[in-house]
PDB file of C-alpha atoms in Angstrom:
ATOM      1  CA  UNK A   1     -22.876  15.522  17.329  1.00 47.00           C
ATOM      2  CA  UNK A   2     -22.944  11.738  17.464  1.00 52.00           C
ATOM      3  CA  UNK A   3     -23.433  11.689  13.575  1.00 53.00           C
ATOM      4  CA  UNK A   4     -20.515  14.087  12.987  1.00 57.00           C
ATOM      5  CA  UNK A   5     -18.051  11.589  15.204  1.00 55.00           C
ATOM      6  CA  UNK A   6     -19.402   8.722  13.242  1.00 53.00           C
ATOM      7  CA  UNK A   7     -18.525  10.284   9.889  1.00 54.00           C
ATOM      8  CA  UNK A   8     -15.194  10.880  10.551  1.00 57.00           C
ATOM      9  CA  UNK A   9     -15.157   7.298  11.820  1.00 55.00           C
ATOM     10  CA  UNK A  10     -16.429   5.348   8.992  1.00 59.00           C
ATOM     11  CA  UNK A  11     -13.927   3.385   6.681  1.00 65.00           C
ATOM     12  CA  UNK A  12     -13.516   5.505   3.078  1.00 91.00           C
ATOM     13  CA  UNK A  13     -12.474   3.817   0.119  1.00 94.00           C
ATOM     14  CA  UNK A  14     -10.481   5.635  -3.123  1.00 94.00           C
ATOM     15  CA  UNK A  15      -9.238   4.389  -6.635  1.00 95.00           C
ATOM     16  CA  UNK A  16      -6.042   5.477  -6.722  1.00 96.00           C
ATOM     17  CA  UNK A  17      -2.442   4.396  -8.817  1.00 95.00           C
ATOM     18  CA  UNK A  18       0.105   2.923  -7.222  1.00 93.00           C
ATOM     19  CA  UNK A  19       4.016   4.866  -7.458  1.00 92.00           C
ATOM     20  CA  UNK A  20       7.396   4.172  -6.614  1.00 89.00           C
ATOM     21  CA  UNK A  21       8.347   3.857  -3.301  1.00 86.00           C
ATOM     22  CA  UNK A  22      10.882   3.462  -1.551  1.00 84.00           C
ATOM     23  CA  UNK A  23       8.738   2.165   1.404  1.00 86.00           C
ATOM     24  CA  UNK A  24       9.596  -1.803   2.301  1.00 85.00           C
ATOM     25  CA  UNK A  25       5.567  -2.783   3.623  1.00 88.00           C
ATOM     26  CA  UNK A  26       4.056   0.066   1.923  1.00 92.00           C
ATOM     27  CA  UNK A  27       2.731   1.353  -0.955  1.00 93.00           C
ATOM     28  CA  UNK A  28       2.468   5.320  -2.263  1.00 94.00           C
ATOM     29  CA  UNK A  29      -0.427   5.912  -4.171  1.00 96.00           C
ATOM     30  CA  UNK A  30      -1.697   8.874  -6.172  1.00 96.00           C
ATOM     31  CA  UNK A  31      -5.227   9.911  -5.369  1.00 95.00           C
ATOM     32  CA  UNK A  32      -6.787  12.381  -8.006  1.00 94.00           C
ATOM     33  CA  UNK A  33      -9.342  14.788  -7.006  1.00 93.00           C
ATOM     34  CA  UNK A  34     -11.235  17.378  -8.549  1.00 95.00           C
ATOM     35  CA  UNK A  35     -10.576  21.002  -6.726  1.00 96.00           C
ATOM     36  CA  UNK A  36     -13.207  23.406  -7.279  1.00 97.00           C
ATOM     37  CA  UNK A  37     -11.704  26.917  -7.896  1.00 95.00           C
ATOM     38  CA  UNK A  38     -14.040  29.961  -7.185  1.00 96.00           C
ATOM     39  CA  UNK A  39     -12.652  32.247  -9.392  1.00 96.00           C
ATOM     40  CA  UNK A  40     -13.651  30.311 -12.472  1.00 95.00           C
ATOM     41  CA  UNK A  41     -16.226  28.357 -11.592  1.00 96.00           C
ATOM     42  CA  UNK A  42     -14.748  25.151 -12.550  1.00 97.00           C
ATOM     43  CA  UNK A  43     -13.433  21.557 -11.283  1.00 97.00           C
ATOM     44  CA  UNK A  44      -9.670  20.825 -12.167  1.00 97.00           C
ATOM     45  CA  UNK A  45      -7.581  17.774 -11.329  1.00 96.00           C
ATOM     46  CA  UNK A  46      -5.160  17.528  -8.372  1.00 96.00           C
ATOM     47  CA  UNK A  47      -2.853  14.616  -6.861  1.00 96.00           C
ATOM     48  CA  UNK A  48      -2.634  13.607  -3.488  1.00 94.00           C
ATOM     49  CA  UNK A  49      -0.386  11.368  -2.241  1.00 95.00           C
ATOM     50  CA  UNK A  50      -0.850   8.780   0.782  1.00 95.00           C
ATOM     51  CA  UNK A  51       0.825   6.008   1.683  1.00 95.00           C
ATOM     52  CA  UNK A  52      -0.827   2.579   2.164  1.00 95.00           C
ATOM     53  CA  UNK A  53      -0.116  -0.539   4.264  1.00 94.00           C
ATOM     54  CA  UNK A  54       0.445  -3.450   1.787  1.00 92.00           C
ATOM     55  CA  UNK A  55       1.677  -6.393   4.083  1.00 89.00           C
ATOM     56  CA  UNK A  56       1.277  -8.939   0.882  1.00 89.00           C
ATOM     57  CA  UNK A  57       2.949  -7.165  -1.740  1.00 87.00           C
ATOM     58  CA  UNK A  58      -0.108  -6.797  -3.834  1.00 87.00           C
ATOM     59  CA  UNK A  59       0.342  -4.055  -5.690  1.00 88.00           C
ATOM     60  CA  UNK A  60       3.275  -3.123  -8.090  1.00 87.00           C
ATOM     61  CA  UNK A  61       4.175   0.062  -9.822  1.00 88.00           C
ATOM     62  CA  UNK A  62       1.610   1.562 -11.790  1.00 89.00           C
ATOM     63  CA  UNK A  63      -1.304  -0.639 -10.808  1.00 90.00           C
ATOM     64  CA  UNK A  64      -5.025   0.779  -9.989  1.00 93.00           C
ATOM     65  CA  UNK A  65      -5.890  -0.106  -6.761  1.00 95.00           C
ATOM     66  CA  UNK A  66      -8.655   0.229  -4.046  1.00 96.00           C
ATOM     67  CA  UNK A  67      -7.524   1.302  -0.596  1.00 95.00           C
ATOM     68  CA  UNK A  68      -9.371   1.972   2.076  1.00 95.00           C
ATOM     69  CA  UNK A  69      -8.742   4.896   5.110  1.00 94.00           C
ATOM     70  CA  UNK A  70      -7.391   2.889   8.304  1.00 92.00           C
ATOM     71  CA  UNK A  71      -9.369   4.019  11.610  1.00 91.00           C
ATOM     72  CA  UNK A  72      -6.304   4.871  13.438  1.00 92.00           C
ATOM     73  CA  UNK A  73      -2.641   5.366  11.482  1.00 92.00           C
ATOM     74  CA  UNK A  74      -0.837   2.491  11.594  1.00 92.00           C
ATOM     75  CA  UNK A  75       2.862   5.159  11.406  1.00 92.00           C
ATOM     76  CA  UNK A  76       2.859   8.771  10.842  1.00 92.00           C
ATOM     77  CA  UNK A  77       2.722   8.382   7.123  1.00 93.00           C
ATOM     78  CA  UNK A  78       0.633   5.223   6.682  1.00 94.00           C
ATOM     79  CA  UNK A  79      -2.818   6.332   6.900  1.00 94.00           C
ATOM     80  CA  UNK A  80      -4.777   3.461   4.373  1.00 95.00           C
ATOM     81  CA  UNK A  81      -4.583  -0.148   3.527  1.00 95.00           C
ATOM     82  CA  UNK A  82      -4.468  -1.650   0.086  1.00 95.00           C
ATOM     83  CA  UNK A  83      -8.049  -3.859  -0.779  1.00 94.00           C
ATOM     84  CA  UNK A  84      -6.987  -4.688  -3.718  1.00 93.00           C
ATOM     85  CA  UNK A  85      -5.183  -4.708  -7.144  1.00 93.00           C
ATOM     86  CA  UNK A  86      -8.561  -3.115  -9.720  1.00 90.00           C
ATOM     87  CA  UNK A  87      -6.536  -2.716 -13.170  1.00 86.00           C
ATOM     88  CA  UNK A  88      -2.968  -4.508 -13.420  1.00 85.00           C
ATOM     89  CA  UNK A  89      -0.519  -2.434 -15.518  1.00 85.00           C
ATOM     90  CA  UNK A  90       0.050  -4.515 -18.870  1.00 80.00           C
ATOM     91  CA  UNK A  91      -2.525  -6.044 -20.607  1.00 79.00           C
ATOM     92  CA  UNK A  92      -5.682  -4.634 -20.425  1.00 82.00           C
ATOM     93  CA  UNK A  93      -8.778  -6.792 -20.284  1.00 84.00           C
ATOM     94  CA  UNK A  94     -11.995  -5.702 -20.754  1.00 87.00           C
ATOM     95  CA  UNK A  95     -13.976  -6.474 -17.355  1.00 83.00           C
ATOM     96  CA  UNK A  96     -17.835  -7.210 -18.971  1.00 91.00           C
ATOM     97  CA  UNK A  97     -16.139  -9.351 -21.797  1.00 92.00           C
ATOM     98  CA  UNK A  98     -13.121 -10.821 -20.727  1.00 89.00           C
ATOM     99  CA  UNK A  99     -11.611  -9.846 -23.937  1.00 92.00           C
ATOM    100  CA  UNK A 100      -7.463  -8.516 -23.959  1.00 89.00           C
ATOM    101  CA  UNK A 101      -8.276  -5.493 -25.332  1.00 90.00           C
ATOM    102  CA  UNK A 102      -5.942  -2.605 -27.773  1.00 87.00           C
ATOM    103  CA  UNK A 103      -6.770   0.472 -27.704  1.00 85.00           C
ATOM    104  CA  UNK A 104     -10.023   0.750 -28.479  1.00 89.00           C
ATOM    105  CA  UNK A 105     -10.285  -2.557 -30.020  1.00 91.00           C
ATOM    106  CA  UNK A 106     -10.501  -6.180 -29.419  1.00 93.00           C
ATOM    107  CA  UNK A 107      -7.466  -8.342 -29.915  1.00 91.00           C
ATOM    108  CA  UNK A 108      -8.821 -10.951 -31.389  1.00 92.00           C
ATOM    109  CA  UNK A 109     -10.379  -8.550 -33.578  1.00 93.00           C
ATOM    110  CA  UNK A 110      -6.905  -7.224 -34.550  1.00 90.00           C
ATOM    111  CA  UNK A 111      -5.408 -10.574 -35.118  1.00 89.00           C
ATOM    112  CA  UNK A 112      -8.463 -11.330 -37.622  1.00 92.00           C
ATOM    113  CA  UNK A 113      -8.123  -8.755 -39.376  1.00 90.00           C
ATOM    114  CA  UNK A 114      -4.302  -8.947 -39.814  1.00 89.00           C
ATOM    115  CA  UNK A 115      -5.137 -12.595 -40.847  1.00 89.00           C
ATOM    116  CA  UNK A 116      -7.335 -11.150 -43.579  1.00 93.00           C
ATOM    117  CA  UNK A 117      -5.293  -8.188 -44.730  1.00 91.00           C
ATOM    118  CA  UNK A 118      -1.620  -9.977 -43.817  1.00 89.00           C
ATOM    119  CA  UNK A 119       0.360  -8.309 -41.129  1.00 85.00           C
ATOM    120  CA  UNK A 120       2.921  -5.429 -41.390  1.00 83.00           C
ATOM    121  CA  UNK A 121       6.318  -5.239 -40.786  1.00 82.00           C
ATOM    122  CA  UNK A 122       5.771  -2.761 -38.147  1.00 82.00           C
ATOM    123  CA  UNK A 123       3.216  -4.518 -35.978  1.00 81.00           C
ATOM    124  CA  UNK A 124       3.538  -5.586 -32.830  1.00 82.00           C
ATOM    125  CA  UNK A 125       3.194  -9.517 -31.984  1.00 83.00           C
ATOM    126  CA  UNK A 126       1.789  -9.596 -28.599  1.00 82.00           C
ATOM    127  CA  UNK A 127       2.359 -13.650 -28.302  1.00 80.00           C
ATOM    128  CA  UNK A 128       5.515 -13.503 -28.267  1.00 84.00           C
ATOM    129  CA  UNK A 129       5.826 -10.600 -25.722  1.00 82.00           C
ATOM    130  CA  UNK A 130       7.273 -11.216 -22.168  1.00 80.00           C
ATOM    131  CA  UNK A 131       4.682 -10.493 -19.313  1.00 75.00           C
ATOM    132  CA  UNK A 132       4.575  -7.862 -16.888  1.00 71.00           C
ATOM    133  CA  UNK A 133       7.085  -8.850 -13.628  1.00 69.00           C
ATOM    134  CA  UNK A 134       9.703 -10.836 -15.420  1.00 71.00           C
ATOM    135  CA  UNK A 135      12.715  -9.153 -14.368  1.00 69.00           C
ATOM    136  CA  UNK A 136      11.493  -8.854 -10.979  1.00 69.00           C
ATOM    137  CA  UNK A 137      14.115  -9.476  -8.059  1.00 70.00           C
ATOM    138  CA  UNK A 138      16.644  -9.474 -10.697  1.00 72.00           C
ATOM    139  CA  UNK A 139      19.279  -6.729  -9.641  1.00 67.00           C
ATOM    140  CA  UNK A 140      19.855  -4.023 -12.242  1.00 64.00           C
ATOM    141  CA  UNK A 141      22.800  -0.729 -12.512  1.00 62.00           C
ATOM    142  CA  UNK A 142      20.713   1.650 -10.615  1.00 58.00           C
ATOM    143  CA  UNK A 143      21.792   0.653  -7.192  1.00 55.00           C
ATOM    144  CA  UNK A 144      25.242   1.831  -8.324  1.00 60.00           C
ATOM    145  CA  UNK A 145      26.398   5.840  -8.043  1.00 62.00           C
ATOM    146  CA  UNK A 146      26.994   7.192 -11.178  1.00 64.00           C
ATOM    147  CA  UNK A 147      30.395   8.969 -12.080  1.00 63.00           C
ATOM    148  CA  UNK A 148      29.960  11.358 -14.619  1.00 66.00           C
ATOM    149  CA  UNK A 149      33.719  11.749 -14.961  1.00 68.00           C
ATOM    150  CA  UNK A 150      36.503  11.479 -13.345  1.00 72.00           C
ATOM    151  CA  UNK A 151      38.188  14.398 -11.512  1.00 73.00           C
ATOM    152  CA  UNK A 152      40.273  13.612  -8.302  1.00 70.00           C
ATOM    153  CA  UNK A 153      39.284  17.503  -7.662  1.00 75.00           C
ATOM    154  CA  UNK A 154      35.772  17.642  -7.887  1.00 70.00           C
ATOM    155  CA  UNK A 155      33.570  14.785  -5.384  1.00 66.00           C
ATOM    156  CA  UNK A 156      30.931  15.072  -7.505  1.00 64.00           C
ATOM    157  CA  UNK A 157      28.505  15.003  -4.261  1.00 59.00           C
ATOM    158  CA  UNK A 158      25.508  15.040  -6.119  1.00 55.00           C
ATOM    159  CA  UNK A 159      25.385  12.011  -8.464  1.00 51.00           C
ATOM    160  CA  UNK A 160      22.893   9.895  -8.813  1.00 47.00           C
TER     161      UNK A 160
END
């Protein structure tokens, strides 16, 4: 008995990506899972998504992150609690190397060989590409409500 009451006690941790939300101290993250089905005998992917307190602001759109199940919910949604930011969306780096990685090759093994071989008019330069957050804070159009067009007869009532 005492063992079952401490495993529903003790702190879990899951790998999960972060999502939009529309959440101001919290994050929603997508959990995968594999769901055995009995019928065939086999393990197939499904999402779950829970909603984690991130205080700090750690974790943006599309990052991999580590959170970690709270022992009590801190709301009726917020169940977890970001550790931290794993795999930043952008560039990826290789974590034994160090190395910015593309694809499945080094980029300074790319660059080499473009050095060698001359570069085409198609490639991408990746020096002289903005990083990740730049626009951030910056207020875009899709605060505004959308008018498809205009009809003084029909409200429109679901636009975006």
């Amino acid at each position: 008995m005492a063992a079952r009451a401490a495993g529903r006690t003790a702190l879990r941790y899951f790998l999960g990506t972060c999502v939009p939300s529309s959440k101001q101290n919290a994050a929603k993250v997508k959990v995968s899972r594999l769901a055995f089905d009995d019928h065939i005998h086999m393990y197939f992917k499904e999402h779950d998504f829970v909603y984690a307190n991130d205080p700090n602001r750690l974790c943006k759109t599309g990052d991999v992150i580590l959170i970690k199940t709270l022992p009590k919910k801190l709301t009726r949604l917020i169940t977890h609690e970001v550790v931290e930011v794993i795999y930043p969306l952008g560039d990826i780096v290789d974590p034994v190397t160090g190395k910015e990685v593309i694809a499945t090759k080094y980029r300074e093994d790319t660059e080499e060989a473009n050095k060698l071989y001359g570069k085409g008019d198609s490639s991408f330069d990746y020096s002289k590409a903005p990083r990740r957050g730049r626009l951030e804070g910056i207020r875009d159009f899709t605060h505004k409500k959308i008018k498809y067009y205009e009809d003084s007869n029909d409200p429109q009532s679901d636009i975006v």
